Amino acid sequence: MEAYTVHGKLRPACSSGVSTASPACKRVAPSFQKRCIYKRRVYRPGFAVYITLNISITNKPMSEYFKKHDTLHDDESDAVRSIERTRLSALVERNIEVARPLHAADFQLVTPVGMLFSKEQYLGAIATGGLIYNAWDPKQIEVRLYENTAVIRYQSSMEVTFGPHHISRAEYWHTDLYEKRAGSWQVVWSQATGIQAAA
């Protein structure tokens, strides 16, 4: 327990910093009133200083606050998962009208072989049939949420045709960066890596 000196005498202080002998302490500590304003007098040699402290204490336990925060966090994570699955379905179905608003204007894709595509290059290749996803089946999508940014990672099974090249079904890791812009989640960066079979 902290203490401070008044008129040369040591007075104990409660957790709110008020003397335990003060009525303010009795009002705050036992009952946890919603709002309490009090003055504390601090003595120094030759002068006295008054400090007014404004304390806001809610009756709701902290567990309720964290529960609400976790619920909002889970809702946003589920929203990102849903958008990613919608995006993949649109790309497989070559539905550019659905896919376009899910990709940010500065979207970039890095393919498993290291090729870099802009948004227009990527969606353009899908629209013209230069890039065809014959199958794209995602597994569980993990989400790390940081306010208006989300990072997702998951494995998938894909079969792709790129120009004259057909790539048989194989397993891949995907890492994508989403940002919430103007109230909507959009993918900004996307990268895929082929999973090598164990030796």
mmCIF file of C-alpha atoms in Angstrom:
data_model
loop_
_atom_site.group_PDB
_atom_site.id
_atom_site.type_symbol
_atom_site.label_atom_id
_atom_site.label_comp_id
_atom_site.label_asym_id
_atom_site.label_seq_id
_atom_site.Cartn_x
_atom_site.Cartn_y
_atom_site.Cartn_z
ATOM 1 C CA MET A 1 0.000 0.000 0.000
ATOM 2 C CA GLU A 2 1.331 3.451 -0.947
ATOM 3 C CA ALA A 3 1.524 6.329 1.504
ATOM 4 C CA TYR A 4 2.077 10.073 1.439
ATOM 5 C CA THR A 5 2.777 12.791 4.017
ATOM 6 C CA VAL A 6 0.272 15.345 5.240
ATOM 7 C CA HIS A 7 1.299 17.862 7.965
ATOM 8 C CA GLY A 8 4.336 15.692 8.701
ATOM 9 C CA LYS A 9 2.222 12.583 9.297
ATOM 10 C CA LEU A 10 2.323 9.493 7.105
ATOM 11 C CA ARG A 11 -1.107 8.660 5.692
ATOM 12 C CA PRO A 12 -1.763 5.358 3.896
ATOM 13 C CA ALA A 13 -3.273 5.551 0.430
ATOM 14 C CA CYS A 14 -5.708 3.171 -1.200
ATOM 15 C CA SER A 15 -5.288 1.881 -4.748
ATOM 16 C CA SER A 16 -6.885 5.049 -6.140
ATOM 17 C CA GLY A 17 -4.206 7.198 -4.492
ATOM 18 C CA VAL A 18 -6.519 8.739 -1.868
ATOM 19 C CA SER A 19 -5.938 8.606 1.855
ATOM 20 C CA THR A 20 -7.788 5.656 3.390
ATOM 21 C CA ALA A 21 -9.122 8.108 5.932
ATOM 22 C CA SER A 22 -10.675 10.190 3.162
ATOM 23 C CA PRO A 23 -14.406 9.833 2.415
ATOM 24 C CA ALA A 24 -13.465 9.757 -1.271
ATOM 25 C CA CYS A 25 -11.616 6.497 -0.768
ATOM 26 C CA LYS A 26 -14.584 4.962 0.972
ATOM 27 C CA ARG A 27 -16.779 6.005 -1.921
ATOM 28 C CA VAL A 28 -14.498 4.634 -4.634
ATOM 29 C CA ALA A 29 -12.922 1.449 -3.363
ATOM 30 C CA PRO A 30 -15.824 -0.516 -1.844
ATOM 31 C CA SER A 31 -18.637 0.363 -4.222
ATOM 32 C CA PHE A 32 -16.791 1.135 -7.501
ATOM 33 C CA GLN A 33 -19.072 3.999 -8.428
ATOM 34 C CA LYS A 34 -19.273 4.844 -12.102
ATOM 35 C CA ARG A 35 -17.667 8.249 -11.650
ATOM 36 C CA CYS A 36 -15.908 9.962 -8.779
ATOM 37 C CA ILE A 37 -14.113 13.323 -8.757
ATOM 38 C CA TYR A 38 -12.017 14.304 -5.769
ATOM 39 C CA LYS A 39 -9.165 16.597 -4.807
ATOM 40 C CA ARG A 40 -5.883 15.492 -3.319
ATOM 41 C CA ARG A 41 -3.690 18.010 -1.514
ATOM 42 C CA VAL A 42 0.054 17.488 -1.919
ATOM 43 C CA TYR A 43 2.348 19.387 0.463
ATOM 44 C CA ARG A 44 5.785 20.604 -0.424
ATOM 45 C CA PRO A 45 8.019 22.888 1.646
ATOM 46 C CA GLY A 46 6.656 26.408 1.428
ATOM 47 C CA PHE A 47 3.551 25.763 -0.690
ATOM 48 C CA ALA A 48 0.627 23.448 -1.264
ATOM 49 C CA VAL A 49 -0.588 22.099 -4.575
ATOM 50 C CA TYR A 50 -4.096 20.906 -5.300
ATOM 51 C CA ILE A 51 -4.508 18.138 -7.867
ATOM 52 C CA THR A 52 -7.960 17.239 -9.134
ATOM 53 C CA LEU A 53 -8.178 13.683 -10.389
ATOM 54 C CA ASN A 54 -11.046 12.479 -12.528
ATOM 55 C CA ILE A 55 -11.546 8.721 -12.281
ATOM 56 C CA SER A 56 -13.980 6.746 -14.413
ATOM 57 C CA ILE A 57 -14.705 3.280 -13.113
ATOM 58 C CA THR A 58 -17.264 1.018 -14.728
ATOM 59 C CA ASN A 59 -19.244 -1.611 -12.938
ATOM 60 C CA LYS A 60 -18.802 -4.028 -15.855
ATOM 61 C CA PRO A 61 -16.083 -6.642 -15.305
ATOM 62 C CA MET A 62 -13.115 -6.565 -17.684
ATOM 63 C CA SER A 63 -14.015 -10.073 -18.877
ATOM 64 C CA GLU A 64 -17.086 -8.640 -20.645
ATOM 65 C CA TYR A 65 -14.932 -6.098 -22.480
ATOM 66 C CA PHE A 66 -12.499 -8.742 -23.701
ATOM 67 C CA LYS A 67 -15.356 -11.075 -24.635
ATOM 68 C CA LYS A 68 -16.889 -8.346 -26.827
ATOM 69 C CA HIS A 69 -13.484 -7.554 -28.349
ATOM 70 C CA ASP A 70 -12.851 -11.232 -29.132
ATOM 71 C CA THR A 71 -16.301 -11.543 -30.719
ATOM 72 C CA LEU A 72 -15.645 -8.579 -33.025
ATOM 73 C CA HIS A 73 -12.217 -10.000 -33.856
ATOM 74 C CA ASP A 74 -13.739 -13.397 -34.724
ATOM 75 C CA ASP A 75 -16.417 -11.755 -36.881
ATOM 76 C CA GLU A 76 -13.787 -9.879 -38.904
ATOM 77 C CA SER A 77 -11.655 -13.012 -39.278
ATOM 78 C CA ASP A 78 -14.663 -14.973 -40.544
ATOM 79 C CA ALA A 79 -15.448 -12.147 -42.967
ATOM 80 C CA VAL A 80 -11.929 -12.336 -44.432
ATOM 81 C CA ARG A 81 -12.172 -16.128 -44.759
ATOM 82 C CA SER A 82 -15.501 -15.809 -46.547
ATOM 83 C CA ILE A 83 -14.155 -13.173 -48.939
ATOM 84 C CA GLU A 84 -11.130 -15.320 -49.789
ATOM 85 C CA ARG A 85 -13.326 -18.324 -50.574
ATOM 86 C CA THR A 86 -15.603 -16.126 -52.696
ATOM 87 C CA ARG A 87 -12.548 -14.774 -54.533
ATOM 88 C CA LEU A 88 -11.230 -18.253 -55.299
ATOM 89 C CA SER A 89 -14.617 -19.425 -56.579
ATOM 90 C CA ALA A 90 -14.862 -16.362 -58.838
ATOM 91 C CA LEU A 91 -11.376 -16.994 -60.253
ATOM 92 C CA VAL A 92 -12.152 -20.662 -60.986
ATOM 93 C CA GLU A 93 -15.474 -19.701 -62.609
ATOM 94 C CA ARG A 94 -13.762 -16.807 -64.476
ATOM 95 C CA ASN A 95 -16.341 -14.439 -63.003
ATOM 96 C CA ILE A 96 -14.368 -11.203 -63.318
ATOM 97 C CA GLU A 97 -17.338 -9.071 -62.271
ATOM 98 C CA VAL A 98 -17.261 -10.685 -58.816
ATOM 99 C CA ALA A 99 -13.476 -11.001 -58.600
ATOM 100 C CA ARG A 100 -12.529 -7.436 -59.578
ATOM 101 C CA PRO A 101 -13.766 -5.538 -56.469
ATOM 102 C CA LEU A 102 -12.123 -8.112 -54.195
ATOM 103 C CA HIS A 103 -8.687 -7.167 -55.550
ATOM 104 C CA ALA A 104 -7.107 -3.824 -54.631
ATOM 105 C CA ALA A 105 -6.041 -1.488 -57.429
ATOM 106 C CA ASP A 106 -2.383 -2.109 -56.479
ATOM 107 C CA PHE A 107 -2.814 -5.896 -56.167
ATOM 108 C CA GLN A 108 0.206 -8.044 -56.981
ATOM 109 C CA LEU A 109 0.496 -11.806 -57.347
ATOM 110 C CA VAL A 110 3.731 -13.758 -57.105
ATOM 111 C CA THR A 111 3.270 -17.209 -58.662
ATOM 112 C CA PRO A 112 5.027 -20.407 -57.513
ATOM 113 C CA VAL A 113 7.592 -19.933 -60.322
ATOM 114 C CA GLY A 114 8.306 -16.335 -59.333
ATOM 115 C CA MET A 115 6.286 -14.474 -61.989
ATOM 116 C CA LEU A 116 4.784 -11.142 -60.933
ATOM 117 C CA PHE A 117 1.297 -10.100 -62.048
ATOM 118 C CA SER A 118 -0.534 -6.817 -61.499
ATOM 119 C CA LYS A 119 -4.300 -6.772 -60.989
ATOM 120 C CA GLU A 120 -5.028 -6.033 -64.643
ATOM 121 C CA GLN A 121 -2.527 -8.594 -65.907
ATOM 122 C CA TYR A 122 -3.888 -11.277 -63.583
ATOM 123 C CA LEU A 123 -7.601 -10.744 -64.153
ATOM 124 C CA GLY A 124 -6.967 -10.092 -67.850
ATOM 125 C CA ALA A 125 -5.237 -13.468 -68.239
ATOM 126 C CA ILE A 126 -8.158 -15.213 -66.533
ATOM 127 C CA ALA A 127 -10.758 -13.346 -68.607
ATOM 128 C CA THR A 128 -9.089 -14.285 -71.926
ATOM 129 C CA GLY A 129 -8.427 -17.893 -70.959
ATOM 130 C CA GLY A 130 -4.664 -17.464 -70.812
ATOM 131 C CA LEU A 131 -4.808 -18.612 -67.194
ATOM 132 C CA ILE A 132 -7.363 -21.221 -66.198
ATOM 133 C CA TYR A 133 -7.849 -22.626 -62.728
ATOM 134 C CA ASN A 134 -9.254 -26.075 -63.393
ATOM 135 C CA ALA A 135 -9.508 -26.631 -59.661
ATOM 136 C CA TRP A 136 -8.640 -24.641 -56.541
ATOM 137 C CA ASP A 137 -9.698 -26.268 -53.287
ATOM 138 C CA PRO A 138 -8.577 -24.427 -50.132
ATOM 139 C CA LYS A 139 -8.217 -26.123 -46.780
ATOM 140 C CA GLN A 140 -8.517 -24.387 -43.405
ATOM 141 C CA ILE A 141 -7.722 -20.667 -43.678
ATOM 142 C CA GLU A 142 -5.724 -19.185 -40.796
ATOM 143 C CA VAL A 143 -6.154 -15.451 -40.140
ATOM 144 C CA ARG A 144 -3.987 -12.946 -38.264
ATOM 145 C CA LEU A 145 -5.885 -9.687 -37.828
ATOM 146 C CA TYR A 146 -4.224 -6.307 -37.135
ATOM 147 C CA GLU A 147 -6.898 -3.579 -37.094
ATOM 148 C CA ASN A 148 -7.483 -2.831 -40.811
ATOM 149 C CA THR A 149 -4.950 -5.391 -42.043
ATOM 150 C CA ALA A 150 -5.305 -9.164 -42.204
ATOM 151 C CA VAL A 151 -2.750 -11.813 -43.140
ATOM 152 C CA ILE A 152 -4.076 -15.208 -44.177
ATOM 153 C CA ARG A 153 -2.320 -18.504 -44.831
ATOM 154 C CA TYR A 154 -3.652 -21.835 -46.011
ATOM 155 C CA GLN A 155 -2.921 -24.915 -48.071
ATOM 156 C CA SER A 156 -4.812 -25.806 -51.203
ATOM 157 C CA SER A 157 -4.993 -28.344 -53.967
ATOM 158 C CA MET A 158 -4.790 -26.725 -57.440
ATOM 159 C CA GLU A 159 -4.836 -27.727 -61.075
ATOM 160 C CA VAL A 160 -3.871 -24.975 -63.500
ATOM 161 C CA THR A 161 -3.568 -24.394 -67.243
ATOM 162 C CA PHE A 162 -1.288 -21.501 -68.198
ATOM 163 C CA GLY A 163 -1.174 -20.934 -71.952
ATOM 164 C CA PRO A 164 -0.109 -24.216 -73.534
ATOM 165 C CA HIS A 165 1.135 -25.605 -70.222
ATOM 166 C CA HIS A 166 -1.037 -27.843 -68.095
ATOM 167 C CA ILE A 167 0.007 -28.207 -64.474
ATOM 168 C CA SER A 168 -1.445 -31.302 -62.839
ATOM 169 C CA ARG A 169 -3.159 -31.098 -59.463
ATOM 170 C CA ALA A 170 -0.660 -30.370 -56.700
ATOM 171 C CA GLU A 171 -0.507 -28.968 -53.168
ATOM 172 C CA TYR A 172 0.414 -25.327 -52.466
ATOM 173 C CA TRP A 173 0.881 -22.906 -49.598
ATOM 174 C CA HIS A 174 -0.814 -19.514 -50.005
ATOM 175 C CA THR A 175 -0.047 -16.323 -48.092
ATOM 176 C CA ASP A 176 -2.221 -13.268 -48.741
ATOM 177 C CA LEU A 177 -2.338 -9.753 -47.342
ATOM 178 C CA TYR A 178 -5.749 -8.094 -47.043
ATOM 179 C CA GLU A 179 -6.459 -4.455 -46.217
ATOM 180 C CA LYS A 180 -9.770 -2.881 -45.260
ATOM 181 C CA ARG A 181 -10.264 0.074 -47.585
ATOM 182 C CA ALA A 182 -13.377 2.269 -47.583
ATOM 183 C CA GLY A 183 -15.031 -0.297 -45.310
ATOM 184 C CA SER A 184 -14.369 -3.309 -47.562
ATOM 185 C CA TRP A 185 -11.699 -6.018 -47.396
ATOM 186 C CA GLN A 186 -9.507 -6.318 -50.499
ATOM 187 C CA VAL A 187 -6.539 -8.557 -51.220
ATOM 188 C CA VAL A 188 -3.375 -6.541 -51.860
ATOM 189 C CA TRP A 189 -0.580 -9.123 -52.063
ATOM 190 C CA SER A 190 -0.822 -12.807 -52.862
ATOM 191 C CA GLN A 191 1.906 -15.419 -53.059
ATOM 192 C CA ALA A 192 1.795 -19.164 -53.691
ATOM 193 C CA THR A 193 4.494 -21.736 -52.996
ATOM 194 C CA GLY A 194 4.528 -25.333 -54.187
ATOM 195 C CA ILE A 195 4.756 -28.018 -51.494
ATOM 196 C CA GLN A 196 7.529 -30.448 -52.161
ATOM 197 C CA ALA A 197 6.868 -34.117 -51.538
ATOM 198 C CA ALA A 198 8.784 -35.568 -48.607
ATOM 199 C CA ALA A 199 11.901 -37.454 -49.642
#
